[in-house]
Amino acid sequence: MRAGLVGLDFGKGDFAASLDELFLLAKSAGAEPVMTITGRRASPDAALFVGSGKAQEVADAVADLQLELVIFNHALSPAQQRNLERVLKVRVLDRTSLILDIFAQRAKSHVGKVQVELAQLQHLATRLIRGWTHLERQKGGIGLRGPGETQLETDRRLLGERVKALRAVLAKLRKQHATQRRARGRNDTFSVSLVGYTNAGKSTIFNAVAKAGVYAANQLFATLDTTSRRVYLGDAGHAVVSDTVGFIRELPHQLVEAFRATLEETIHADLLLHVVDAASPVRMEQIEQVNLVLKEIGADHVPQILVWNKIDAAGLEPAIEHDEYGNIQRVFVSAKSGAGLDLLREAVAASLKAAMEARGRSQSLPVDSEDVRA
């Protein structure tokens, strides 16, 4: 599907990187981006987001290049989306809808599919009016004597019922996951979650460390479903390592909310391996974006080790860096070549030993007599 990309620069420093990301997102969704139109504004236009002049420029490009789709690198309001489709005469997608579409394509497990459908329906609820121009009362007649709802009201009610049903399914799945985590907790199993920006190399590292066969590709959101493997770390014992969905700037709130069942593996981990693309020029901004999502889901309290991946592309050497207190802060690796992966296993093993020692100390602490009486 031939697509045009549109992005506005509102004066943020990461505009170019954000546009590159939109191109990759469009390709990941199956579109063929053939042109990009950019502009600068102080703030979005209320009616058309880009303003009437820029909208006409996009409309001319649509006609000249025979585009079938226009994708905006921003979240559009339902009114802006309708107005743009009227002017451009083709389908318009915003960044949120694009990411939701990719998630819908990639979800494989039952829980993944339920989470994606819930996020899509919550997004659709604000845009239902787009599909309906016949808002007159439903006509009477045999089999059609309804409660006098408009088609839009009927759809909203059905959508609301489906959202309620999906939330009930997810609540049940979250309980099952909580039971599994409690069982691991009783066995004193150390849990490690891989987190990071999408396409940073989490799945490649996971496959190398856990000897798993998880799908890994050079594309955004290759992994949606959490996969866990038990890993032996020598005299440190065993740990359960989990690969999780990648994060991205402006990750739709509906997705974060809907994917709590998947992301809770991260919240309850003993250690986060925060995988960073060391070769990316915007790696610091990506680290910040990941930390923002971790805070939103309540996982900002979990200890982190930064794993700087793709060091071969960045011209760096394998190494472990410690902070001033002697704690492991960063590990430099290349999941592709295998360089530094032994250091990463050492770092995880050291964290496991430290955690086990801390648990042992807390269990052997003398109980205060006043606490016993209480």
Coordinates of C-alpha atoms in Angstrom, one line a residue:
M1 CA 0.0 0.0 0.0
R2 CA 1.6 3.3 -1.2
A3 CA 1.7 5.7 1.8
G4 CA 2.8 9.2 2.5
L5 CA 4.3 10.3 5.8
V6 CA 3.6 13.6 7.5
G7 CA 5.5 15.1 10.4
L8 CA 5.6 18.5 12.1
D9 CA 8.5 19.8 14.0
F10 CA 7.3 21.5 17.2
G11 CA 10.9 22.4 18.2
K12 CA 11.8 19.1 20.0
G13 CA 15.3 17.9 19.5
D14 CA 14.5 14.4 18.4
F15 CA 12.4 15.3 15.3
A16 CA 14.6 13.6 12.8
A17 CA 14.9 10.4 14.8
S18 CA 11.1 10.4 15.3
L19 CA 10.6 10.6 11.5
D20 CA 13.0 7.7 10.9
E21 CA 11.0 5.7 13.5
L22 CA 7.8 6.5 11.6
F23 CA 9.3 5.2 8.4
L24 CA 10.2 1.9 10.2
L25 CA 6.8 1.7 11.8
A26 CA 5.1 2.1 8.4
K27 CA 7.3 -0.6 6.9
S28 CA 6.6 -2.9 9.8
A29 CA 2.9 -2.4 9.3
G30 CA 3.2 -3.5 5.6
A31 CA 3.0 0.0 4.0
E32 CA 5.3 1.3 1.3
P33 CA 6.3 4.9 2.3
V34 CA 7.0 6.8 -1.0
M35 CA 7.2 10.3 0.3
T36 CA 7.6 12.4 3.5
I37 CA 6.3 15.9 4.0
T38 CA 7.5 17.9 6.9
G39 CA 6.8 21.4 8.4
R40 CA 7.3 23.6 11.4
R41 CA 4.6 24.9 13.7
A42 CA 4.5 26.4 17.2
S43 CA 1.4 24.3 18.0
P44 CA -1.1 22.0 16.1
D45 CA -4.0 23.5 14.1
A46 CA -7.3 22.7 15.8
A47 CA -9.1 21.6 12.6
L48 CA -6.4 20.0 10.4
F49 CA -3.4 19.6 12.7
V50 CA -1.1 20.8 10.0
G51 CA -3.0 23.9 8.9
S52 CA -4.9 24.4 5.6
G53 CA -1.8 25.3 3.5
K54 CA 0.1 22.2 4.5
A55 CA -3.0 20.0 4.2
Q56 CA -3.4 21.2 0.5
E57 CA 0.3 20.4 -0.1
V58 CA -0.3 16.8 1.2
A59 CA -3.5 16.6 -0.9
D60 CA -1.5 17.5 -4.1
A61 CA 1.1 14.9 -3.3
V62 CA -1.6 12.3 -2.7
A63 CA -3.0 13.0 -6.2
D64 CA 0.4 13.2 -8.0
L65 CA 1.8 10.1 -6.4
Q66 CA -1.5 8.1 -6.3
L67 CA -1.1 7.5 -2.6
E68 CA -3.6 5.2 -0.8
L69 CA -2.8 6.1 2.7
V70 CA -1.4 9.1 4.7
I71 CA 0.3 8.5 8.1
F72 CA 0.8 11.3 10.6
N73 CA 3.7 11.1 13.0
H74 CA 1.4 12.4 15.8
A75 CA -1.8 11.5 17.7
L76 CA -4.8 13.1 15.9
S77 CA -8.1 13.9 17.5
P78 CA -11.2 12.2 15.9
A79 CA -12.3 15.6 14.4
Q80 CA -8.8 16.3 12.9
Q81 CA -8.8 12.8 11.4
R82 CA -12.2 13.3 9.8
N83 CA -11.3 16.7 8.4
L84 CA -8.1 15.5 6.9
E85 CA -9.8 12.5 5.2
R86 CA -12.3 15.0 3.7
V87 CA -9.5 17.2 2.3
L88 CA -7.1 14.4 1.3
K89 CA -9.7 12.0 -0.1
V90 CA -7.7 9.0 1.3
R91 CA -7.5 7.1 4.5
V92 CA -5.6 8.9 7.3
L93 CA -3.8 7.1 10.1
D94 CA -2.2 8.6 13.2
R95 CA 0.8 7.3 15.1
T96 CA -1.4 5.6 17.7
S97 CA -3.5 3.7 15.1
L98 CA -0.3 2.6 13.3
I99 CA 1.3 1.1 16.4
L100 CA -2.0 -0.6 17.3
D101 CA -2.2 -2.1 13.8
I102 CA 1.4 -3.5 14.1
F103 CA 0.5 -5.0 17.5
A104 CA -2.6 -6.6 16.0
Q105 CA -0.5 -8.2 13.3
R106 CA 2.2 -9.5 15.7
A107 CA 0.1 -10.8 18.6
K108 CA 0.3 -14.6 18.6
S109 CA -0.7 -15.8 22.1
H110 CA -4.2 -15.7 23.5
V111 CA -3.3 -13.0 26.1
G112 CA -1.5 -10.9 23.5
K113 CA -4.5 -11.0 21.1
V114 CA -6.9 -10.1 24.0
Q115 CA -4.7 -7.2 25.1
V116 CA -4.4 -5.8 21.5
E117 CA -8.2 -6.1 20.9
L118 CA -8.9 -4.2 24.1
A119 CA -6.5 -1.4 23.2
Q120 CA -8.0 -1.1 19.7
L121 CA -11.5 -1.0 20.9
Q122 CA -10.7 1.7 23.5
H123 CA -9.1 3.7 20.7
L124 CA -12.0 3.1 18.4
A125 CA -14.6 4.2 21.0
T126 CA -13.6 7.9 20.5
R127 CA -13.7 7.5 16.7
L128 CA -17.0 5.5 16.2
I129 CA -18.7 8.4 14.5
R130 CA -16.3 8.2 11.5
G131 CA -18.0 5.1 10.2
W132 CA -21.6 6.3 10.4
T133 CA -23.3 9.0 8.4
H134 CA -26.8 7.5 8.7
L135 CA -27.5 8.7 12.3
E136 CA -31.3 8.8 11.8
R137 CA -33.4 6.7 14.1
Q138 CA -33.6 3.1 13.0
K139 CA -36.7 2.4 10.9
G140 CA -39.4 0.3 12.4
G141 CA -40.7 -2.9 10.7
I142 CA -40.7 -6.6 11.2
G143 CA -37.6 -7.6 13.1
L144 CA -36.4 -4.0 13.3
R145 CA -38.6 -2.6 16.1
G146 CA -35.7 -1.8 18.4
P147 CA -35.4 0.5 21.4
G148 CA -35.1 3.5 19.1
E149 CA -31.3 3.7 19.2
T150 CA -29.3 5.3 16.5
Q151 CA -26.8 3.0 14.7
L152 CA -24.1 4.9 16.6
E153 CA -25.6 4.3 20.0
T154 CA -26.1 0.6 19.2
D155 CA -22.4 0.3 18.2
R156 CA -21.3 2.1 21.3
R157 CA -23.3 -0.2 23.5
L158 CA -22.0 -3.3 21.7
L159 CA -18.4 -2.0 21.9
G160 CA -18.8 -1.2 25.6
E161 CA -20.1 -4.8 26.2
R162 CA -17.1 -6.3 24.3
V163 CA -14.6 -4.1 26.3
K164 CA -16.2 -5.2 29.5
A165 CA -15.9 -8.9 28.5
L166 CA -12.2 -8.5 27.4
R167 CA -11.4 -6.8 30.7
A168 CA -12.9 -9.7 32.6
V169 CA -10.8 -12.2 30.5
L170 CA -7.6 -10.1 31.2
A171 CA -8.4 -10.0 35.0
K172 CA -8.6 -13.8 35.0
L173 CA -5.3 -14.1 33.1
R174 CA -3.6 -11.7 35.5
K175 CA -4.7 -13.8 38.4
Q176 CA -3.2 -16.9 36.7
H177 CA 0.1 -15.0 36.1
A178 CA 0.1 -13.9 39.8
T179 CA -0.4 -17.5 40.9
Q180 CA 2.6 -18.6 38.8
R181 CA 4.7 -15.7 40.2
R182 CA 3.8 -16.7 43.8
A183 CA 4.9 -20.3 43.1
R184 CA 8.3 -19.0 41.8
G185 CA 8.5 -16.7 44.8
R186 CA 8.0 -19.7 47.2
N187 CA 10.8 -21.5 45.4
D188 CA 13.0 -18.4 45.8
T189 CA 13.5 -18.2 42.1
F190 CA 15.4 -15.1 41.0
S191 CA 13.5 -13.4 38.1
V192 CA 15.1 -11.2 35.4
S193 CA 13.2 -9.2 32.8
L194 CA 14.7 -7.8 29.6
V195 CA 13.3 -4.4 28.9
G196 CA 14.3 -1.7 26.4
Y197 CA 13.4 0.4 23.4
T198 CA 11.9 -1.6 20.5
N199 CA 14.6 -3.1 18.2
A200 CA 17.4 -2.6 20.7
G201 CA 18.2 -6.4 20.5
K202 CA 16.3 -7.8 23.6
S203 CA 15.2 -11.0 21.8
T204 CA 18.7 -11.7 20.3
I205 CA 20.2 -11.3 23.8
F206 CA 17.5 -13.5 25.3
N207 CA 18.1 -16.2 22.7
A208 CA 21.9 -16.1 23.4
V209 CA 21.6 -16.1 27.2
A210 CA 18.6 -18.5 27.5
K211 CA 19.4 -20.6 24.4
A212 CA 15.8 -20.0 23.3
G213 CA 14.4 -19.9 19.8
V214 CA 12.4 -16.7 20.2
Y215 CA 11.6 -14.8 16.9
A216 CA 14.1 -12.0 16.6
A217 CA 14.2 -9.6 13.6
N218 CA 15.5 -6.2 12.7
Q219 CA 12.1 -4.6 12.9
L220 CA 10.0 -2.7 15.4
F221 CA 7.9 -4.8 17.8
A222 CA 9.1 -8.2 16.7
T223 CA 8.3 -9.5 20.2
L224 CA 4.9 -8.9 21.8
D225 CA 4.4 -12.0 23.9
T226 CA 6.4 -12.5 27.1
T227 CA 8.6 -15.6 26.9
S228 CA 10.3 -17.0 30.0
R229 CA 13.2 -19.5 30.3
R230 CA 15.0 -21.0 33.3
V231 CA 18.7 -20.3 33.0
Y232 CA 21.6 -21.9 35.0
L233 CA 24.2 -19.4 36.2
G234 CA 26.9 -21.7 37.6
D235 CA 27.4 -21.6 41.4
A236 CA 24.9 -18.7 41.7
G237 CA 22.1 -21.1 40.9
H238 CA 19.1 -20.7 38.5
A239 CA 17.2 -17.6 37.4
V240 CA 14.0 -17.2 35.3
V241 CA 14.8 -14.8 32.4
S242 CA 11.8 -13.1 30.6
D243 CA 11.8 -11.4 27.2
T244 CA 9.1 -8.6 27.0
V245 CA 7.6 -6.2 24.5
G246 CA 9.7 -3.2 23.5
F247 CA 8.8 0.4 24.3
I248 CA 8.7 3.4 22.0
R249 CA 8.3 7.1 22.3
E250 CA 4.6 8.2 22.6
L251 CA 3.6 4.6 23.2
P252 CA -0.3 4.7 23.2
H253 CA -1.7 4.9 26.7
Q254 CA -4.3 2.3 25.7
L255 CA -1.5 -0.2 24.9
V256 CA 0.3 0.4 28.2
E257 CA -3.0 -0.1 30.1
A258 CA -4.1 -3.1 28.1
F259 CA -0.7 -4.8 28.2
R260 CA -0.5 -4.8 32.0
A261 CA -1.0 -8.5 32.1
T262 CA 2.2 -8.9 30.0
L263 CA 4.1 -6.0 31.6
E264 CA 3.5 -7.2 35.2
E265 CA 6.3 -9.7 34.6
T266 CA 8.5 -6.6 34.6
I267 CA 7.0 -5.0 37.7
H268 CA 7.6 -8.2 39.8
A269 CA 11.1 -8.9 38.5
D270 CA 14.1 -8.9 40.9
L271 CA 16.3 -7.4 38.2
L272 CA 15.8 -5.5 34.9
L273 CA 18.3 -5.8 32.1
H274 CA 17.7 -2.5 30.3
V275 CA 18.9 -3.2 26.7
V276 CA 20.2 -0.1 24.8
D277 CA 21.2 0.2 21.2
A278 CA 24.7 1.6 21.7
A279 CA 24.9 2.6 18.0
S280 CA 21.8 4.7 18.1
P281 CA 22.5 8.5 18.1
V282 CA 19.4 9.0 20.2
R283 CA 20.1 6.3 22.8
M284 CA 19.9 8.6 25.8
E285 CA 16.4 9.8 24.7
Q286 CA 15.4 6.1 24.2
I287 CA 16.7 5.2 27.8
E288 CA 14.5 8.1 29.1
Q289 CA 11.5 6.9 27.2
V290 CA 11.8 3.4 28.5
N291 CA 12.2 4.7 32.1
L292 CA 9.0 6.8 31.6
V293 CA 7.0 3.7 30.7
L294 CA 8.6 1.8 33.6
K295 CA 7.4 4.5 35.9
E296 CA 3.9 4.5 34.4
I297 CA 3.5 0.7 35.0
G298 CA 5.1 1.0 38.5
A299 CA 8.4 -0.8 37.7
D300 CA 10.7 2.1 38.4
H301 CA 11.7 0.7 41.8
V302 CA 13.2 -2.5 40.3
P303 CA 17.1 -2.6 40.2
Q304 CA 18.5 -2.1 36.6
I305 CA 21.6 -3.0 34.7
L306 CA 22.1 -1.1 31.5
V307 CA 23.1 -3.5 28.7
W308 CA 24.7 -1.5 25.9
N309 CA 24.2 -3.8 22.9
K310 CA 25.5 -3.6 19.3
I311 CA 29.0 -2.5 20.5
D312 CA 30.4 -3.8 17.2
A313 CA 28.5 -1.2 15.3
A314 CA 29.4 1.5 17.9
G315 CA 33.1 0.8 18.0
L316 CA 33.1 -0.2 21.7
E317 CA 34.8 -3.0 23.6
P318 CA 33.1 -5.6 25.9
A319 CA 33.3 -4.4 29.5
I320 CA 31.5 -4.2 32.8
E321 CA 31.2 -0.8 34.5
H322 CA 30.6 -0.3 38.2
D323 CA 29.3 2.7 40.1
E324 CA 31.0 4.4 43.0
Y325 CA 29.5 1.8 45.4
G326 CA 30.8 -1.1 43.5
N327 CA 27.4 -2.1 42.0
I328 CA 27.3 -3.2 38.3
Q329 CA 26.0 -0.3 36.3
R330 CA 26.6 -1.1 32.7
V331 CA 27.6 -4.1 30.6
F332 CA 28.8 -3.7 27.0
V333 CA 27.9 -6.5 24.6
S334 CA 27.2 -7.5 21.1
A335 CA 24.4 -10.1 20.9
K336 CA 25.1 -10.5 17.2
S337 CA 28.8 -11.5 17.6
G338 CA 28.5 -12.9 21.1
A339 CA 31.2 -10.4 22.4
G340 CA 30.6 -9.6 26.1
L341 CA 27.8 -12.1 26.7
D342 CA 30.0 -14.0 29.2
L343 CA 30.3 -10.7 31.1
L344 CA 26.5 -10.3 31.0
R345 CA 26.0 -13.7 32.5
E346 CA 28.6 -12.8 35.2
A347 CA 26.7 -9.6 36.0
V348 CA 23.4 -11.4 36.4
A349 CA 25.0 -14.1 38.5
A350 CA 26.6 -11.4 40.7
S351 CA 23.2 -9.7 41.2
L352 CA 21.6 -13.1 42.0
K353 CA 24.2 -13.8 44.6
A354 CA 23.8 -10.4 46.2
A355 CA 20.0 -10.8 46.2
M356 CA 20.2 -14.2 47.8
E357 CA 22.7 -12.9 50.5
A358 CA 20.3 -10.0 51.2
R359 CA 17.4 -12.4 51.5
G360 CA 19.4 -14.6 53.8
R361 CA 20.4 -11.7 56.0
S362 CA 16.8 -10.5 56.2
Q363 CA 15.6 -14.0 57.2
S364 CA 18.2 -14.4 59.9
L365 CA 17.6 -10.9 61.5
P366 CA 16.5 -11.2 65.2
V367 CA 12.8 -10.4 65.7
D368 CA 12.2 -7.6 68.1
S369 CA 10.2 -8.8 71.2
E370 CA 7.8 -5.8 70.9
D371 CA 7.0 -6.8 67.3
V372 CA 6.2 -10.4 68.5
R373 CA 3.7 -9.0 71.1
A374 CA 2.1 -6.8 68.4

